[in-house]
Coordinates of C-alpha atoms in Angstrom, one line a residue:
M1 CA 49.5 -53.3 -9.2
V2 CA 46.4 -55.7 -7.1
P3 CA 48.3 -56.1 -3.0
N4 CA 48.3 -59.4 -2.1
P5 CA 49.0 -60.0 1.9
I6 CA 49.5 -63.5 3.5
G7 CA 46.8 -64.3 5.4
P8 CA 44.6 -67.7 6.4
E9 CA 42.8 -68.7 3.8
C10 CA 39.8 -71.2 3.8
I11 CA 39.6 -74.4 1.5
R12 CA 37.4 -77.2 0.5
V13 CA 39.1 -80.1 0.5
T14 CA 38.9 -84.6 1.7
K15 CA 39.7 -84.6 5.3
V16 CA 41.3 -87.8 6.1
Y17 CA 39.7 -88.3 9.8
D18 CA 41.9 -91.6 10.1
W19 CA 44.4 -93.4 8.0
V20 CA 45.6 -97.2 8.8
V21 CA 48.5 -99.1 6.7
L22 CA 48.0 -103.0 7.1
T23 CA 50.4 -106.0 5.7
N24 CA 49.5 -109.5 4.9
R25 CA 51.4 -112.2 4.6
D26 CA 49.5 -116.0 3.7
R27 CA 50.2 -119.2 2.6
N28 CA 47.7 -120.3 -0.7
K29 CA 47.2 -124.0 -1.1
I30 CA 46.0 -124.2 -5.0
Q31 CA 45.2 -126.7 -7.7
I32 CA 47.7 -127.5 -10.6
P33 CA 45.5 -127.7 -13.5
E34 CA 45.4 -131.2 -14.9
E35 CA 46.9 -130.1 -18.8
C36 CA 49.6 -129.3 -15.9
F37 CA 50.6 -131.0 -13.8
A38 CA 50.4 -134.2 -16.3
A39 CA 53.6 -132.6 -17.5
I40 CA 55.0 -132.1 -14.4
E41 CA 54.7 -135.8 -13.5
D42 CA 56.5 -136.4 -17.3
A43 CA 59.2 -133.7 -16.6
R44 CA 60.8 -135.2 -13.0
H45 CA 59.9 -138.7 -14.7
D46 CA 62.6 -138.5 -16.8
G47 CA 64.9 -136.3 -14.1
N48 CA 64.8 -133.3 -15.8
T49 CA 64.5 -129.7 -13.0
I50 CA 60.7 -127.7 -12.4
T51 CA 61.5 -124.5 -11.2
A52 CA 57.8 -121.9 -11.0
T53 CA 57.6 -118.2 -10.6
C54 CA 54.6 -116.6 -9.7
S55 CA 53.9 -112.7 -10.0
E56 CA 51.0 -110.5 -9.7
V57 CA 48.6 -110.1 -12.5
V58 CA 47.9 -105.9 -13.5
G59 CA 44.8 -104.3 -13.5
T60 CA 43.8 -106.5 -10.8
R61 CA 43.9 -105.2 -7.4
S62 CA 40.6 -104.5 -5.7
C63 CA 38.6 -103.7 -2.2
D64 CA 35.8 -104.0 -0.8
F65 CA 33.9 -102.5 2.0
I66 CA 31.9 -105.2 3.7
G67 CA 30.4 -103.4 6.6
A68 CA 31.1 -102.1 10.6
T69 CA 30.1 -102.6 13.8
P70 CA 30.6 -100.3 17.0
A71 CA 34.2 -100.7 18.6
N72 CA 34.2 -100.7 22.3
I73 CA 36.5 -97.4 22.8
P74 CA 34.7 -94.9 25.0
S75 CA 36.7 -91.6 24.1
V76 CA 36.5 -92.4 20.7
P77 CA 32.7 -92.1 19.4
G78 CA 32.3 -92.9 16.0
A79 CA 35.4 -95.5 16.5
Q80 CA 34.0 -98.4 14.2
I81 CA 35.4 -101.9 13.4
V82 CA 35.8 -101.9 9.8
S83 CA 35.2 -105.0 7.8
L84 CA 37.7 -105.1 4.7
A85 CA 38.0 -107.6 1.3
F86 CA 41.2 -107.3 -0.4
H87 CA 42.0 -109.4 -4.5
V88 CA 43.8 -109.9 -6.3
H89 CA 44.4 -112.9 -9.6
I90 CA 48.1 -113.6 -9.1
R91 CA 49.9 -115.6 -12.8
V92 CA 51.7 -119.3 -11.4
V93 CA 53.7 -120.1 -14.6
F94 CA 56.2 -123.9 -14.6
F95 CA 59.5 -124.4 -15.9
C96 CA 61.8 -127.5 -16.9
N97 CA 65.0 -126.1 -16.6
G98 CA 64.7 -123.5 -17.4
A99 CA 62.3 -123.4 -20.2
P100 CA 58.6 -122.8 -20.1
L101 CA 56.8 -125.6 -19.5
P102 CA 54.1 -126.6 -22.3
G103 CA 50.1 -125.5 -20.3
C104 CA 51.8 -124.5 -17.0
N105 CA 50.6 -120.8 -17.3
F106 CA 48.0 -120.2 -15.1
V107 CA 46.0 -117.7 -12.9
V108 CA 44.2 -117.7 -9.5
P109 CA 41.8 -115.6 -7.4
V110 CA 44.0 -114.1 -4.3
S111 CA 42.0 -113.1 -1.7
F112 CA 42.4 -111.7 2.4
M113 CA 39.8 -110.1 4.2
D114 CA 40.3 -108.1 6.8
E115 CA 39.0 -106.3 10.4
V116 CA 39.8 -102.8 12.0
I117 CA 39.1 -100.9 14.3
L118 CA 39.4 -97.3 12.3
C119 CA 37.7 -93.6 13.4
F120 CA 34.4 -94.0 10.9
P121 CA 31.6 -91.5 11.6
D122 CA 28.6 -90.9 9.7
G123 CA 29.3 -88.6 6.7
T124 CA 32.9 -90.6 6.2
E125 CA 33.4 -92.8 3.4
I126 CA 35.9 -96.0 3.3
N127 CA 39.0 -95.1 0.4
C128 CA 41.1 -98.5 0.3
N129 CA 43.8 -99.5 -1.5
I130 CA 46.4 -102.0 -2.1
F131 CA 50.4 -100.5 -2.8
D132 CA 52.6 -103.9 -3.1
V133 CA 52.4 -107.7 -3.7
Q134 CA 55.0 -109.8 -4.0
C135 CA 54.3 -113.9 -4.2
T136 CA 56.8 -116.7 -4.1
V137 CA 55.5 -120.5 -5.0
V138 CA 56.7 -122.8 -2.7
L139 CA 57.7 -126.2 -4.5
N140 CA 58.7 -127.9 -1.6
Q141 CA 55.5 -127.7 0.2
M142 CA 53.8 -129.5 -3.0
L143 CA 51.2 -132.5 -2.2
G144 CA 49.9 -134.2 -5.1
D145 CA 48.7 -131.7 -7.9
M146 CA 48.3 -128.7 -5.2
V147 CA 50.6 -126.4 -4.8
V148 CA 51.6 -123.4 -1.8
L149 CA 52.1 -119.2 -2.8
D150 CA 53.7 -117.1 -0.5
V151 CA 52.2 -114.0 -0.7
T152 CA 52.5 -110.8 1.2
M153 CA 50.5 -107.8 0.5
C154 CA 49.9 -104.7 1.8
K155 CA 47.4 -102.3 1.5
D156 CA 46.2 -98.6 2.6
V157 CA 43.1 -97.6 4.2
Q158 CA 42.3 -93.8 4.6
V159 CA 38.4 -92.8 5.9
E160 CA 38.0 -89.2 4.1
A161 CA 35.2 -86.8 3.8
E162 CA 34.7 -83.6 2.0
V163 CA 34.7 -80.7 4.3
K164 CA 36.0 -76.3 4.2
L165 CA 38.7 -75.9 6.5
E166 CA 41.0 -73.5 8.1
V167 CA 44.2 -74.1 8.6
E168 CA 48.6 -74.7 8.9
A169 CA 49.5 -78.1 7.9
K170 CA 52.7 -80.8 7.8
F171 CA 53.2 -83.3 6.5
C172 CA 51.3 -86.2 7.9
G173 CA 51.4 -91.1 8.3
P174 CA 49.2 -93.9 9.4
R175 CA 49.5 -95.3 12.6
P176 CA 49.8 -98.3 14.1
V177 CA 46.5 -100.2 14.5
I178 CA 44.8 -100.8 16.8
P179 CA 44.3 -104.4 18.5
I180 CA 40.1 -105.2 18.0
E181 CA 38.3 -106.3 21.6
E182 CA 35.7 -108.5 21.7
D183 CA 32.9 -106.7 23.1
G184 CA 31.5 -103.7 21.4
F185 CA 28.8 -100.9 22.4
V186 CA 26.7 -99.0 20.1
C187 CA 28.4 -95.6 19.5
P188 CA 26.0 -92.5 20.1
T189 CA 25.7 -90.6 16.6
P190 CA 27.5 -87.8 16.1
P191 CA 25.8 -84.4 14.0
F192 CA 29.1 -84.7 12.4
P193 CA 31.3 -85.9 11.9
Q194 CA 34.4 -85.5 14.4
Q195 CA 38.2 -86.5 14.3
C196 CA 40.0 -88.4 16.0
P197 CA 42.6 -87.0 18.6
T198 CA 43.5 -89.1 20.8
F199 CA 44.9 -91.6 18.3
F200 CA 45.7 -90.1 14.9
P201 CA 46.8 -88.1 13.7
T202 CA 50.0 -88.9 15.6
L203 CA 52.2 -87.4 17.6
N204 CA 56.4 -87.3 15.8
C205 CA 59.0 -88.5 18.0
D206 CA 61.1 -87.2 19.4
C207 CA 64.1 -89.5 17.5
Q208 CA 64.7 -91.4 15.0
G209 CA 67.3 -94.8 14.4
S210 CA 68.2 -98.0 12.6
A211 CA 69.8 -101.3 12.6
E212 CA 71.0 -104.2 10.3
F213 CA 72.9 -107.0 10.1
D214 CA 73.1 -109.7 7.9
G215 CA 76.0 -112.7 8.8
V216 CA 76.6 -115.2 11.5
A217 CA 76.0 -114.5 15.2
S218 CA 75.9 -116.0 18.3
I219 CA 72.5 -115.8 19.9
I220 CA 70.5 -117.6 22.8
V221 CA 67.4 -119.0 22.6
L222 CA 65.0 -121.1 24.5
E223 CA 62.0 -122.4 23.6
D224 CA 60.1 -125.4 26.7
G225 CA 61.0 -124.2 29.5
G226 CA 64.2 -123.4 29.5
L227 CA 65.6 -126.1 26.1
G228 CA 68.5 -124.8 24.2
G229 CA 70.4 -121.9 25.1
P230 CA 73.7 -120.1 23.3
T231 CA 73.3 -120.8 19.6
T232 CA 75.6 -119.1 16.7
G233 CA 74.2 -119.3 13.1
N234 CA 73.1 -117.2 10.0
L235 CA 71.2 -114.0 11.8
D236 CA 69.0 -110.9 8.6
F237 CA 67.8 -108.5 11.0
T238 CA 67.0 -105.2 10.3
A239 CA 65.2 -102.5 13.1
L240 CA 63.6 -99.2 11.5
V241 CA 61.9 -97.7 14.5
C242 CA 60.1 -93.9 14.0
D243 CA 61.1 -93.4 9.8
R244 CA 61.5 -90.1 8.9
C245 CA 60.4 -89.6 13.0
N246 CA 56.8 -91.2 12.3
L247 CA 56.3 -94.3 14.3
A248 CA 54.1 -96.4 11.6
G249 CA 57.1 -96.5 9.8
S250 CA 58.8 -98.1 11.8
R251 CA 59.3 -102.1 11.7
I252 CA 61.8 -105.3 13.1
Q253 CA 62.4 -108.5 11.0
V254 CA 64.9 -110.9 11.8
T255 CA 65.3 -114.7 10.6
Y256 CA 67.6 -116.7 11.4
I257 CA 68.7 -120.0 10.6
D258 CA 70.1 -122.1 13.4
T259 CA 74.3 -124.0 12.4
L260 CA 73.7 -128.0 12.0
G261 CA 77.3 -128.5 10.9
P262 CA 80.4 -127.9 12.5
T263 CA 81.1 -124.9 10.4
P264 CA 80.5 -121.5 12.2
T265 CA 80.2 -123.3 16.1
P266 CA 77.0 -124.8 16.1
T267 CA 75.1 -125.5 19.6
P268 CA 77.6 -127.2 21.8
T269 CA 77.0 -130.3 22.5
G270 CA 76.9 -130.0 26.6
T271 CA 74.0 -127.6 26.4
P272 CA 70.3 -128.9 27.9
G273 CA 68.2 -129.5 24.7
A274 CA 71.5 -129.2 21.9
D275 CA 70.0 -131.1 19.7
I276 CA 67.0 -128.8 19.3
E277 CA 66.5 -126.8 15.9
Q278 CA 66.3 -122.7 17.5
S279 CA 66.1 -120.9 13.7
F280 CA 62.7 -118.9 13.9
T281 CA 61.1 -115.6 12.6
F282 CA 60.1 -112.8 14.3
T283 CA 58.2 -109.5 12.5
A284 CA 56.9 -107.5 14.7
N285 CA 54.0 -105.9 14.5
D286 CA 53.2 -102.7 17.0
F287 CA 55.1 -99.9 19.2
A288 CA 54.9 -97.8 22.0
Q289 CA 57.4 -94.7 21.0
P290 CA 60.5 -95.1 22.0
T291 CA 63.0 -93.5 24.8
C292 CA 65.5 -91.1 23.6
V293 CA 69.0 -90.9 25.0
T294 CA 71.0 -88.6 25.0
D295 CA 74.6 -87.2 25.5
P296 CA 74.7 -84.7 28.2
A297 CA 77.8 -83.5 26.8
T298 CA 77.4 -82.7 23.2
G299 CA 73.2 -82.8 23.5
L300 CA 72.8 -85.0 20.6
V301 CA 70.3 -88.5 20.6
T302 CA 73.0 -91.2 20.6
G303 CA 70.8 -94.0 21.6
L304 CA 67.2 -95.6 21.7
T305 CA 64.8 -97.8 23.4
A306 CA 61.6 -99.6 21.3
T307 CA 59.2 -101.8 22.6
G308 CA 56.3 -103.7 21.4
T309 CA 54.3 -106.8 20.6
G310 CA 55.4 -109.1 17.4
V311 CA 55.1 -112.6 15.5
I312 CA 57.8 -115.1 16.6
T313 CA 57.2 -118.5 15.0
P314 CA 60.1 -121.5 16.2
A315 CA 61.3 -124.1 13.6
G316 CA 58.7 -126.1 13.3
G317 CA 56.4 -124.6 15.5
V318 CA 53.4 -122.3 15.3
P319 CA 52.9 -118.2 15.0
E320 CA 52.6 -117.3 18.5
N321 CA 52.2 -113.1 20.2
A322 CA 55.3 -111.6 21.6
T323 CA 56.9 -108.6 23.5
F324 CA 60.0 -107.1 22.3
T325 CA 62.6 -104.4 23.8
L326 CA 65.0 -103.1 21.2
T327 CA 67.9 -101.0 22.6
L328 CA 70.9 -99.2 20.1
T329 CA 73.4 -97.2 20.6
D330 CA 75.2 -95.5 18.1
A331 CA 78.8 -94.3 19.3
D332 CA 81.1 -94.2 16.5
P333 CA 84.0 -95.6 15.3
L334 CA 83.8 -99.2 16.7
A335 CA 81.0 -99.3 19.3
D336 CA 77.4 -99.7 17.7
A337 CA 75.8 -102.2 18.7
A338 CA 72.2 -103.5 19.1
T339 CA 70.8 -105.5 21.2
L340 CA 66.7 -107.7 20.8
L341 CA 65.2 -109.2 23.5
I342 CA 61.4 -111.0 22.0
T343 CA 59.3 -112.9 24.6
G344 CA 57.1 -115.8 23.6
A345 CA 54.5 -117.9 25.3
T346 CA 57.2 -121.2 24.7
T347 CA 60.1 -119.2 22.3
S348 CA 62.8 -116.5 24.4
V349 CA 65.6 -114.6 22.3
T350 CA 68.4 -112.3 23.3
I351 CA 69.7 -111.3 20.7
A352 CA 73.6 -108.7 21.5
L353 CA 75.1 -107.1 18.7
T354 CA 78.2 -105.0 19.0
E355 CA 80.3 -103.7 16.2
G356 CA 83.4 -105.1 17.5
A357 CA 82.3 -108.8 17.7
N358 CA 80.2 -108.1 14.7
S359 CA 81.9 -107.1 11.9
G360 CA 79.5 -105.9 9.5
L361 CA 77.5 -104.0 12.3
E362 CA 74.9 -100.9 10.8
V363 CA 73.8 -98.6 13.1
E364 CA 71.8 -95.3 13.2
V365 CA 70.2 -92.8 15.9
G366 CA 69.5 -89.2 15.1
D367 CA 67.2 -86.8 17.0
C368 CA 63.5 -85.6 15.1
D369 CA 62.4 -82.1 14.7
R370 CA 59.9 -80.9 15.5
F371 CA 57.0 -78.1 15.1
P372 CA 57.9 -75.7 18.3
V373 CA 54.7 -75.7 20.2

């Protein structure tokens, strides 16, 4: 019998030098074909109901590498600002009272341009792809023969090279996107591809957590130097921090619709700025490593605090950059809590939810097992 001892091995593999996941969401105004627009106008004139759908055309996803310029990160030789173009075709279909409208099934191209900082030294290649596309027709924003498509595209970008390695390994995930600096410098050319240990691979998180709430809630929204205040409306709140103990698996999404009628209780009329529409949306786009809270009696992680940046969009306003602080407390039974503070240039929001006051709030916080040092 031939011995087969366990020992180190040398393998030839495709090494990942950098890896990020990008998300684009934009509203694209497209022209409706002349025949279709005439059919829509005739149907509306007769009092019919017009609806529309849009969907990705299978097999039309593509990604193009445009070019790269040096990035101003002195501690990371080989860092580049990489320009990429992502393309997909979208099929739009209009319906009259639920039935397809003749001449109203057509395809339009949709493209996104991205610039992203990557560890991209000589000898490596860019491998990019689109892994998800979502589309909605915004019918209430039709203008003449134009209609608006709300398209979200999720992309995966990796920098790769074929190498020979002797390794001990674990699964890893993409890192957060690094903001692009305006000024750049010429990077020295390394003789061989060099890894970027300062920002990839990223460390596992020490803890992970999630929170979810969808229902009526009272929050505080201040706009334009202090106008507004306490308000009650419909809140859709989702937070995920270090999913699977990876910082890149983090997201926060908030949609708040201010109540304008008597039920549930609207913003009190005596509040300064109570007549202001206080609806908004918020999406986090960058996370710092969370701070974990441990119960000294049990040694279990019972809470965490996460900070970072995102974009808040007030109703009728323009998107603005914002910072956030998220605090989660997992104290079953009936003592879970989630607090989110958002601070933008003109809008600040305080969301404080407790399981006792906000039925349906779900908060989970736990430890992350890490490899021994």
